[in-house]
């Protein structure tokens, strides 16, 4: 079990790694040009949301994150929501 966990910790999502480096470059560019807000913590989601249309790699991740998988059962979700609503 521990060996499996260690192997998983060494795996990466290549698209996500590429997106992080591109977002950091955008943030650095904005910080140098003083056109963006880069105060305190770096809001990667905010930068992705704002800049995904400017880069094909950012766009690819944005589409993956916002796509609803085919296997989602909307009727099942609705039944679950109704159950929780009645139970509370």
mmCIF file of N, CA, C and O in Angstrom:
data_model
loop_
_atom_site.group_PDB
_atom_site.id
_atom_site.type_symbol
_atom_site.label_atom_id
_atom_site.label_comp_id
_atom_site.label_asym_id
_atom_site.label_seq_id
_atom_site.Cartn_x
_atom_site.Cartn_y
_atom_site.Cartn_z
ATOM 1 N N UNK A 1 0.823 -1.193 0.000
ATOM 2 C CA UNK A 1 0.000 0.000 0.000
ATOM 3 C C UNK A 1 0.869 1.260 0.000
ATOM 4 O O UNK A 1 0.616 2.179 -0.745
ATOM 5 N N UNK A 2 1.883 1.276 0.853
ATOM 6 C CA UNK A 2 2.774 2.434 0.926
ATOM 7 C C UNK A 2 3.541 2.607 -0.383
ATOM 8 O O UNK A 2 3.716 3.735 -0.858
ATOM 9 N N UNK A 3 3.955 1.501 -0.991
ATOM 10 C CA UNK A 3 4.669 1.580 -2.260
ATOM 11 C C UNK A 3 3.789 2.173 -3.350
ATOM 12 O O UNK A 3 4.245 2.982 -4.156
ATOM 13 N N UNK A 4 2.508 1.777 -3.370
ATOM 14 C CA UNK A 4 1.572 2.318 -4.352
ATOM 15 C C UNK A 4 1.397 3.821 -4.155
ATOM 16 O O UNK A 4 1.347 4.586 -5.118
ATOM 17 N N UNK A 5 1.307 4.234 -2.895
ATOM 18 C CA UNK A 5 1.155 5.653 -2.590
ATOM 19 C C UNK A 5 2.377 6.439 -3.048
ATOM 20 O O UNK A 5 2.255 7.514 -3.641
ATOM 21 N N UNK A 6 3.550 5.914 -2.800
ATOM 22 C CA UNK A 6 4.769 6.598 -3.223
ATOM 23 C C UNK A 6 4.848 6.726 -4.740
ATOM 24 O O UNK A 6 5.281 7.754 -5.260
ATOM 25 N N UNK A 7 4.411 5.678 -5.448
ATOM 26 C CA UNK A 7 4.390 5.753 -6.911
ATOM 27 C C UNK A 7 3.413 6.821 -7.390
ATOM 28 O O UNK A 7 3.700 7.576 -8.327
ATOM 29 N N UNK A 8 2.258 6.912 -6.761
ATOM 30 C CA UNK A 8 1.267 7.916 -7.148
ATOM 31 C C UNK A 8 1.774 9.333 -6.875
ATOM 32 O O UNK A 8 1.482 10.262 -7.623
ATOM 33 N N UNK A 9 2.537 9.499 -5.819
ATOM 34 C CA UNK A 9 3.072 10.830 -5.492
ATOM 35 C C UNK A 9 4.082 11.307 -6.537
ATOM 36 O O UNK A 9 4.330 12.498 -6.656
ATOM 37 N N UNK A 10 4.649 10.382 -7.288
ATOM 38 C CA UNK A 10 5.638 10.745 -8.288
ATOM 39 C C UNK A 10 5.018 10.991 -9.655
ATOM 40 O O UNK A 10 5.693 11.440 -10.568
ATOM 41 N N UNK A 11 3.727 10.709 -9.817
ATOM 42 C CA UNK A 11 3.056 10.940 -11.087
ATOM 43 C C UNK A 11 2.593 12.380 -11.160
ATOM 44 O O UNK A 11 2.269 12.999 -10.146
ATOM 45 N N UNK A 12 2.575 12.917 -12.357
ATOM 46 C CA UNK A 12 2.105 14.290 -12.539
ATOM 47 C C UNK A 12 1.124 14.356 -13.701
ATOM 48 O O UNK A 12 1.080 13.481 -14.555
ATOM 49 N N UNK A 13 0.369 15.407 -13.705
ATOM 50 C CA UNK A 13 -0.533 15.711 -14.801
ATOM 51 C C UNK A 13 0.221 16.725 -15.662
ATOM 52 O O UNK A 13 0.375 17.891 -15.272
ATOM 53 N N UNK A 14 0.707 16.284 -16.809
ATOM 54 C CA UNK A 14 1.552 17.139 -17.642
ATOM 55 C C UNK A 14 0.855 18.422 -18.059
ATOM 56 O O UNK A 14 1.464 19.492 -18.092
ATOM 57 N N UNK A 15 -0.430 18.342 -18.363
ATOM 58 C CA UNK A 15 -1.178 19.533 -18.749
ATOM 59 C C UNK A 15 -1.222 20.531 -17.592
ATOM 60 O O UNK A 15 -0.976 21.722 -17.785
ATOM 61 N N UNK A 16 -1.510 20.045 -16.395
ATOM 62 C CA UNK A 16 -1.578 20.931 -15.228
ATOM 63 C C UNK A 16 -0.227 21.571 -14.933
ATOM 64 O O UNK A 16 -0.153 22.757 -14.605
ATOM 65 N N UNK A 17 0.848 20.812 -15.059
ATOM 66 C CA UNK A 17 2.186 21.357 -14.819
ATOM 67 C C UNK A 17 2.484 22.473 -15.823
ATOM 68 O O UNK A 17 3.001 23.534 -15.463
ATOM 69 N N UNK A 18 2.126 22.244 -17.080
ATOM 70 C CA UNK A 18 2.336 23.254 -18.126
ATOM 71 C C UNK A 18 1.495 24.498 -17.848
ATOM 72 O O UNK A 18 1.958 25.631 -17.993
ATOM 73 N N UNK A 19 0.261 24.296 -17.415
ATOM 74 C CA UNK A 19 -0.630 25.423 -17.126
ATOM 75 C C UNK A 19 -0.083 26.247 -15.973
ATOM 76 O O UNK A 19 -0.084 27.483 -16.028
ATOM 77 N N UNK A 20 0.400 25.600 -14.923
ATOM 78 C CA UNK A 20 0.945 26.334 -13.779
ATOM 79 C C UNK A 20 2.105 27.220 -14.215
ATOM 80 O O UNK A 20 2.168 28.400 -13.850
ATOM 81 N N UNK A 21 3.000 26.687 -15.024
ATOM 82 C CA UNK A 21 4.141 27.499 -15.458
ATOM 83 C C UNK A 21 3.689 28.671 -16.327
ATOM 84 O O UNK A 21 4.212 29.780 -16.225
ATOM 85 N N UNK A 22 2.694 28.450 -17.166
ATOM 86 C CA UNK A 22 2.184 29.537 -18.007
ATOM 87 C C UNK A 22 1.459 30.590 -17.173
ATOM 88 O O UNK A 22 1.588 31.786 -17.419
ATOM 89 N N UNK A 23 0.687 30.158 -16.182
ATOM 90 C CA UNK A 23 -0.003 31.109 -15.310
ATOM 91 C C UNK A 23 0.993 31.935 -14.504
ATOM 92 O O UNK A 23 0.810 33.140 -14.314
ATOM 93 N N UNK A 24 2.060 31.297 -14.045
ATOM 94 C CA UNK A 24 3.090 32.024 -13.309
ATOM 95 C C UNK A 24 3.765 33.057 -14.206
ATOM 96 O O UNK A 24 4.068 34.167 -13.767
ATOM 97 N N UNK A 25 3.960 32.712 -15.474
ATOM 98 C CA UNK A 25 4.556 33.665 -16.416
ATOM 99 C C UNK A 25 3.626 34.853 -16.638
ATOM 100 O O UNK A 25 4.078 36.006 -16.679
ATOM 101 N N UNK A 26 2.333 34.604 -16.765
ATOM 102 C CA UNK A 26 1.356 35.684 -16.938
ATOM 103 C C UNK A 26 1.349 36.580 -15.704
ATOM 104 O O UNK A 26 1.350 37.806 -15.806
ATOM 105 N N UNK A 27 1.365 35.971 -14.526
ATOM 106 C CA UNK A 27 1.352 36.746 -13.282
ATOM 107 C C UNK A 27 2.605 37.588 -13.154
ATOM 108 O O UNK A 27 2.540 38.756 -12.756
ATOM 109 N N UNK A 28 3.737 37.019 -13.516
ATOM 110 C CA UNK A 28 4.990 37.762 -13.444
ATOM 111 C C UNK A 28 4.985 38.926 -14.427
ATOM 112 O O UNK A 28 5.397 40.042 -14.091
ATOM 113 N N UNK A 29 4.480 38.688 -15.626
ATOM 114 C CA UNK A 29 4.381 39.747 -16.630
ATOM 115 C C UNK A 29 3.474 40.870 -16.133
ATOM 116 O O UNK A 29 3.793 42.043 -16.262
ATOM 117 N N UNK A 30 2.324 40.510 -15.559
ATOM 118 C CA UNK A 30 1.399 41.509 -15.041
ATOM 119 C C UNK A 30 2.003 42.274 -13.873
ATOM 120 O O UNK A 30 1.785 43.474 -13.730
ATOM 121 N N UNK A 31 2.757 41.580 -13.043
ATOM 122 C CA UNK A 31 3.390 42.229 -11.888
ATOM 123 C C UNK A 31 4.440 43.235 -12.353
ATOM 124 O O UNK A 31 4.526 44.340 -11.829
ATOM 125 N N UNK A 32 5.218 42.863 -13.376
ATOM 126 C CA UNK A 32 6.261 43.761 -13.891
ATOM 127 C C UNK A 32 5.662 44.964 -14.590
ATOM 128 O O UNK A 32 6.171 46.074 -14.503
ATOM 129 N N UNK A 33 4.541 44.750 -15.301
ATOM 130 C CA UNK A 33 3.944 45.860 -16.040
ATOM 131 C C UNK A 33 2.945 46.639 -15.185
ATOM 132 O O UNK A 33 2.402 47.637 -15.613
ATOM 133 N N UNK A 34 2.703 46.143 -13.957
ATOM 134 C CA UNK A 34 1.782 46.795 -13.029
ATOM 135 C C UNK A 34 0.356 46.865 -13.564
ATOM 136 O O UNK A 34 -0.397 47.741 -13.190
ATOM 137 N N UNK A 35 -0.015 45.955 -14.455
ATOM 138 C CA UNK A 35 -1.381 45.971 -14.989
ATOM 139 C C UNK A 35 -2.281 44.992 -14.255
ATOM 140 O O UNK A 35 -3.482 45.065 -14.385
ATOM 141 N N UNK A 36 -1.696 44.083 -13.517
ATOM 142 C CA UNK A 36 -2.510 43.088 -12.831
ATOM 143 C C UNK A 36 -2.361 43.192 -11.340
ATOM 144 O O UNK A 36 -1.531 43.931 -10.829
ATOM 145 N N UNK A 37 -3.199 42.463 -10.649
ATOM 146 C CA UNK A 37 -3.118 42.438 -9.200
ATOM 147 C C UNK A 37 -2.425 41.159 -8.776
ATOM 148 O O UNK A 37 -2.901 40.078 -9.059
ATOM 149 N N UNK A 38 -1.337 41.280 -8.107
ATOM 150 C CA UNK A 38 -0.565 40.142 -7.649
ATOM 151 C C UNK A 38 -0.202 40.367 -6.191
ATOM 152 O O UNK A 38 0.960 40.393 -5.828
ATOM 153 N N UNK A 39 -1.188 40.581 -5.370
ATOM 154 C CA UNK A 39 -0.951 40.867 -3.965
ATOM 155 C C UNK A 39 -1.139 39.594 -3.158
ATOM 156 O O UNK A 39 -2.112 38.875 -3.341
ATOM 157 N N UNK A 40 -0.236 39.343 -2.241
ATOM 158 C CA UNK A 40 -0.384 38.184 -1.362
ATOM 159 C C UNK A 40 -0.321 36.871 -2.114
ATOM 160 O O UNK A 40 0.574 36.642 -2.905
ATOM 161 N N UNK A 41 -1.308 36.033 -1.887
ATOM 162 C CA UNK A 41 -1.344 34.708 -2.514
ATOM 163 C C UNK A 41 -1.673 34.809 -3.997
ATOM 164 O O UNK A 41 -2.380 35.696 -4.420
ATOM 165 N N UNK A 42 -1.160 33.848 -4.740
ATOM 166 C CA UNK A 42 -1.363 33.799 -6.181
ATOM 167 C C UNK A 42 -2.641 33.019 -6.480
ATOM 168 O O UNK A 42 -2.740 31.835 -6.190
ATOM 169 N N UNK A 43 -3.629 33.672 -7.026
ATOM 170 C CA UNK A 43 -4.925 33.064 -7.330
ATOM 171 C C UNK A 43 -4.861 32.431 -8.720
ATOM 172 O O UNK A 43 -5.196 33.059 -9.718
ATOM 173 N N UNK A 44 -4.429 31.165 -8.771
ATOM 174 C CA UNK A 44 -4.282 30.497 -10.061
ATOM 175 C C UNK A 44 -5.617 30.340 -10.766
ATOM 176 O O UNK A 44 -5.692 30.518 -11.975
ATOM 177 N N UNK A 45 -6.657 30.003 -10.023
ATOM 178 C CA UNK A 45 -7.970 29.852 -10.656
ATOM 179 C C UNK A 45 -8.419 31.180 -11.255
ATOM 180 O O UNK A 45 -8.927 31.217 -12.377
ATOM 181 N N UNK A 46 -8.231 32.256 -10.531
ATOM 182 C CA UNK A 46 -8.611 33.574 -11.037
ATOM 183 C C UNK A 46 -7.857 33.929 -12.310
ATOM 184 O O UNK A 46 -8.444 34.435 -13.274
ATOM 185 N N UNK A 47 -6.564 33.650 -12.318
ATOM 186 C CA UNK A 47 -5.770 33.918 -13.516
ATOM 187 C C UNK A 47 -6.195 33.011 -14.665
ATOM 188 O O UNK A 47 -6.273 33.450 -15.810
ATOM 189 N N UNK A 48 -6.475 31.738 -14.368
ATOM 190 C CA UNK A 48 -6.931 30.820 -15.413
ATOM 191 C C UNK A 48 -8.262 31.292 -15.982
ATOM 192 O O UNK A 48 -8.451 31.330 -17.198
ATOM 193 N N UNK A 49 -9.174 31.689 -15.102
ATOM 194 C CA UNK A 49 -10.492 32.162 -15.541
ATOM 195 C C UNK A 49 -10.355 33.404 -16.411
ATOM 196 O O UNK A 49 -11.030 33.548 -17.424
ATOM 197 N N UNK A 50 -9.455 34.289 -16.025
ATOM 198 C CA UNK A 50 -9.291 35.551 -16.747
ATOM 199 C C UNK A 50 -8.526 35.398 -18.053
ATOM 200 O O UNK A 50 -8.809 36.091 -19.028
ATOM 201 N N UNK A 51 -7.562 34.488 -18.106
ATOM 202 C CA UNK A 51 -6.638 34.427 -19.253
ATOM 203 C C UNK A 51 -6.746 33.161 -20.096
ATOM 204 O O UNK A 51 -5.937 32.966 -21.009
ATOM 205 N N UNK A 52 -7.733 32.293 -19.846
ATOM 206 C CA UNK A 52 -7.776 31.020 -20.577
ATOM 207 C C UNK A 52 -7.989 31.208 -22.079
ATOM 208 O O UNK A 52 -7.573 30.371 -22.864
ATOM 209 N N UNK A 53 -8.587 32.295 -22.485
ATOM 210 C CA UNK A 53 -8.819 32.516 -23.908
ATOM 211 C C UNK A 53 -7.588 32.976 -24.668
ATOM 212 O O UNK A 53 -7.589 33.019 -25.896
ATOM 213 N N UNK A 54 -6.525 33.300 -23.954
ATOM 214 C CA UNK A 54 -5.314 33.837 -24.578
ATOM 215 C C UNK A 54 -4.289 32.772 -24.946
ATOM 216 O O UNK A 54 -3.300 33.074 -25.604
ATOM 217 N N UNK A 55 -4.498 31.537 -24.500
ATOM 218 C CA UNK A 55 -3.478 30.502 -24.678
ATOM 219 C C UNK A 55 -4.165 29.160 -24.883
ATOM 220 O O UNK A 55 -5.094 28.819 -24.149
ATOM 221 N N UNK A 56 -3.717 28.402 -25.855
ATOM 222 C CA UNK A 56 -4.375 27.129 -26.181
ATOM 223 C C UNK A 56 -4.247 26.105 -25.047
ATOM 224 O O UNK A 56 -5.173 25.321 -24.817
ATOM 225 N N UNK A 57 -3.130 26.115 -24.325
ATOM 226 C CA UNK A 57 -2.945 25.165 -23.225
ATOM 227 C C UNK A 57 -3.866 25.529 -22.070
ATOM 228 O O UNK A 57 -4.509 24.657 -21.470
ATOM 229 N N UNK A 58 -3.959 26.806 -21.754
ATOM 230 C CA UNK A 58 -4.872 27.250 -20.704
ATOM 231 C C UNK A 58 -6.314 26.931 -21.091
ATOM 232 O O UNK A 58 -7.117 26.489 -20.263
ATOM 233 N N UNK A 59 -6.633 27.121 -22.359
ATOM 234 C CA UNK A 59 -7.980 26.836 -22.855
ATOM 235 C C UNK A 59 -8.301 25.346 -22.722
ATOM 236 O O UNK A 59 -9.414 24.971 -22.346
ATOM 237 N N UNK A 60 -7.329 24.500 -23.018
ATOM 238 C CA UNK A 60 -7.538 23.054 -22.928
ATOM 239 C C UNK A 60 -7.876 22.642 -21.497
ATOM 240 O O UNK A 60 -8.828 21.884 -21.263
ATOM 241 N N UNK A 61 -7.129 23.159 -20.521
ATOM 242 C CA UNK A 61 -7.425 22.824 -19.129
ATOM 243 C C UNK A 61 -8.768 23.407 -18.703
ATOM 244 O O UNK A 61 -9.556 22.743 -18.025
ATOM 245 N N UNK A 62 -9.059 24.639 -19.115
ATOM 246 C CA UNK A 62 -10.328 25.284 -18.773
ATOM 247 C C UNK A 62 -11.511 24.439 -19.265
ATOM 248 O O UNK A 62 -12.475 24.240 -18.551
ATOM 249 N N UNK A 63 -11.398 23.925 -20.486
ATOM 250 C CA UNK A 63 -12.469 23.092 -21.042
ATOM 251 C C UNK A 63 -12.588 21.772 -20.286
ATOM 252 O O UNK A 63 -13.700 21.293 -20.037
ATOM 253 N N UNK A 64 -11.459 21.175 -19.902
ATOM 254 C CA UNK A 64 -11.494 19.924 -19.142
ATOM 255 C C UNK A 64 -12.151 20.138 -17.777
ATOM 256 O O UNK A 64 -12.962 19.320 -17.335
ATOM 257 N N UNK A 65 -11.809 21.230 -17.132
ATOM 258 C CA UNK A 65 -12.336 21.508 -15.793
ATOM 259 C C UNK A 65 -13.833 21.789 -15.840
ATOM 260 O O UNK A 65 -14.579 21.400 -14.939
ATOM 261 N N UNK A 66 -14.295 22.430 -16.884
ATOM 262 C CA UNK A 66 -15.694 22.836 -16.961
ATOM 263 C C UNK A 66 -16.589 21.886 -17.745
ATOM 264 O O UNK A 66 -17.789 22.128 -17.855
ATOM 265 N N UNK A 67 -16.034 20.819 -18.274
ATOM 266 C CA UNK A 67 -16.830 19.843 -19.024
ATOM 267 C C UNK A 67 -17.572 18.919 -18.054
ATOM 268 O O UNK A 67 -17.029 18.507 -17.033
ATOM 269 N N UNK A 68 -18.787 18.613 -18.376
ATOM 270 C CA UNK A 68 -19.574 17.660 -17.585
ATOM 271 C C UNK A 68 -19.420 16.293 -18.245
ATOM 272 O O UNK A 68 -19.770 16.128 -19.414
ATOM 273 N N UNK A 69 -18.902 15.313 -17.502
ATOM 274 C CA UNK A 69 -18.719 13.980 -18.092
ATOM 275 C C UNK A 69 -20.052 13.366 -18.536
ATOM 276 O O UNK A 69 -21.105 13.647 -17.962
ATOM 277 N N UNK A 70 -19.976 12.523 -19.555
ATOM 278 C CA UNK A 70 -21.171 11.881 -20.098
ATOM 279 C C UNK A 70 -21.874 10.999 -19.070
ATOM 280 O O UNK A 70 -23.078 10.814 -19.129
ATOM 281 N N UNK A 71 -21.115 10.466 -18.112
ATOM 282 C CA UNK A 71 -21.674 9.522 -17.160
ATOM 283 C C UNK A 71 -22.465 10.196 -16.034
ATOM 284 O O UNK A 71 -23.065 9.511 -15.198
ATOM 285 N N UNK A 72 -22.500 11.518 -15.992
ATOM 286 C CA UNK A 72 -23.248 12.207 -14.941
ATOM 287 C C UNK A 72 -24.731 11.920 -15.109
ATOM 288 O O UNK A 72 -25.294 12.107 -16.185
ATOM 289 N N UNK A 73 -25.349 11.446 -14.042
ATOM 290 C CA UNK A 73 -26.782 11.147 -14.063
ATOM 291 C C UNK A 73 -27.559 12.282 -13.417
ATOM 292 O O UNK A 73 -27.673 12.341 -12.194
ATOM 293 N N UNK A 74 -28.083 13.169 -14.247
ATOM 294 C CA UNK A 74 -28.770 14.348 -13.709
ATOM 295 C C UNK A 74 -30.002 13.960 -12.913
ATOM 296 O O UNK A 74 -30.324 14.584 -11.888
ATOM 297 N N UNK A 75 -30.706 12.925 -13.331
ATOM 298 C CA UNK A 75 -31.888 12.471 -12.592
ATOM 299 C C UNK A 75 -31.485 11.952 -11.212
ATOM 300 O O UNK A 75 -32.161 12.206 -10.210
ATOM 301 N N UNK A 76 -30.371 11.257 -11.145
ATOM 302 C CA UNK A 76 -29.895 10.747 -9.862
ATOM 303 C C UNK A 76 -29.483 11.893 -8.942
ATOM 304 O O UNK A 76 -29.771 11.873 -7.744
ATOM 305 N N UNK A 77 -28.848 12.901 -9.494
ATOM 306 C CA UNK A 77 -28.472 14.064 -8.699
ATOM 307 C C UNK A 77 -29.721 14.767 -8.174
ATOM 308 O O UNK A 77 -29.785 15.161 -7.002
ATOM 309 N N UNK A 78 -30.717 14.891 -9.025
ATOM 310 C CA UNK A 78 -31.970 15.523 -8.603
ATOM 311 C C UNK A 78 -32.635 14.739 -7.472
ATOM 312 O O UNK A 78 -33.117 15.329 -6.496
ATOM 313 N N UNK A 79 -32.646 13.400 -7.579
ATOM 314 C CA UNK A 79 -33.223 12.580 -6.509
ATOM 315 C C UNK A 79 -32.461 12.779 -5.200
ATOM 316 O O UNK A 79 -33.061 12.891 -4.127
ATOM 317 N N UNK A 80 -31.146 12.847 -5.284
ATOM 318 C CA UNK A 80 -30.333 13.070 -4.096
ATOM 319 C C UNK A 80 -30.603 14.428 -3.472
ATOM 320 O O UNK A 80 -30.685 14.561 -2.244
ATOM 321 N N UNK A 81 -30.748 15.448 -4.306
ATOM 322 C CA UNK A 81 -31.047 16.778 -3.782
ATOM 323 C C UNK A 81 -32.412 16.794 -3.105
ATOM 324 O O UNK A 81 -32.578 17.403 -2.043
ATOM 325 N N UNK A 82 -33.395 16.136 -3.705
ATOM 326 C CA UNK A 82 -34.727 16.075 -3.104
ATOM 327 C C UNK A 82 -34.684 15.348 -1.759
ATOM 328 O O UNK A 82 -35.310 15.786 -0.782
ATOM 329 N N UNK A 83 -33.930 14.265 -1.692
ATOM 330 C CA UNK A 83 -33.803 13.521 -0.443
ATOM 331 C C UNK A 83 -33.178 14.396 0.630
ATOM 332 O O UNK A 83 -33.664 14.431 1.772
ATOM 333 N N UNK A 84 -32.092 15.076 0.298
ATOM 334 C CA UNK A 84 -31.437 15.936 1.286
ATOM 335 C C UNK A 84 -32.326 17.106 1.701
ATOM 336 O O UNK A 84 -32.335 17.508 2.867
ATOM 337 N N UNK A 85 -33.078 17.634 0.760
ATOM 338 C CA UNK A 85 -33.968 18.757 1.066
ATOM 339 C C UNK A 85 -35.058 18.301 2.031
ATOM 340 O O UNK A 85 -35.371 18.982 3.000
ATOM 341 N N UNK A 86 -35.618 17.123 1.804
ATOM 342 C CA UNK A 86 -36.692 16.605 2.664
ATOM 343 C C UNK A 86 -36.119 16.221 4.040
ATOM 344 O O UNK A 86 -36.752 16.435 5.062
ATOM 345 N N UNK A 87 -34.910 15.689 4.058
ATOM 346 C CA UNK A 87 -34.301 15.217 5.305
ATOM 347 C C UNK A 87 -33.896 16.360 6.215
ATOM 348 O O UNK A 87 -33.754 16.176 7.422
ATOM 349 N N UNK A 88 -33.725 17.548 5.680
ATOM 350 C CA UNK A 88 -33.274 18.660 6.524
ATOM 351 C C UNK A 88 -34.360 19.551 6.973
ATOM 352 O O UNK A 88 -35.425 19.623 6.796
#
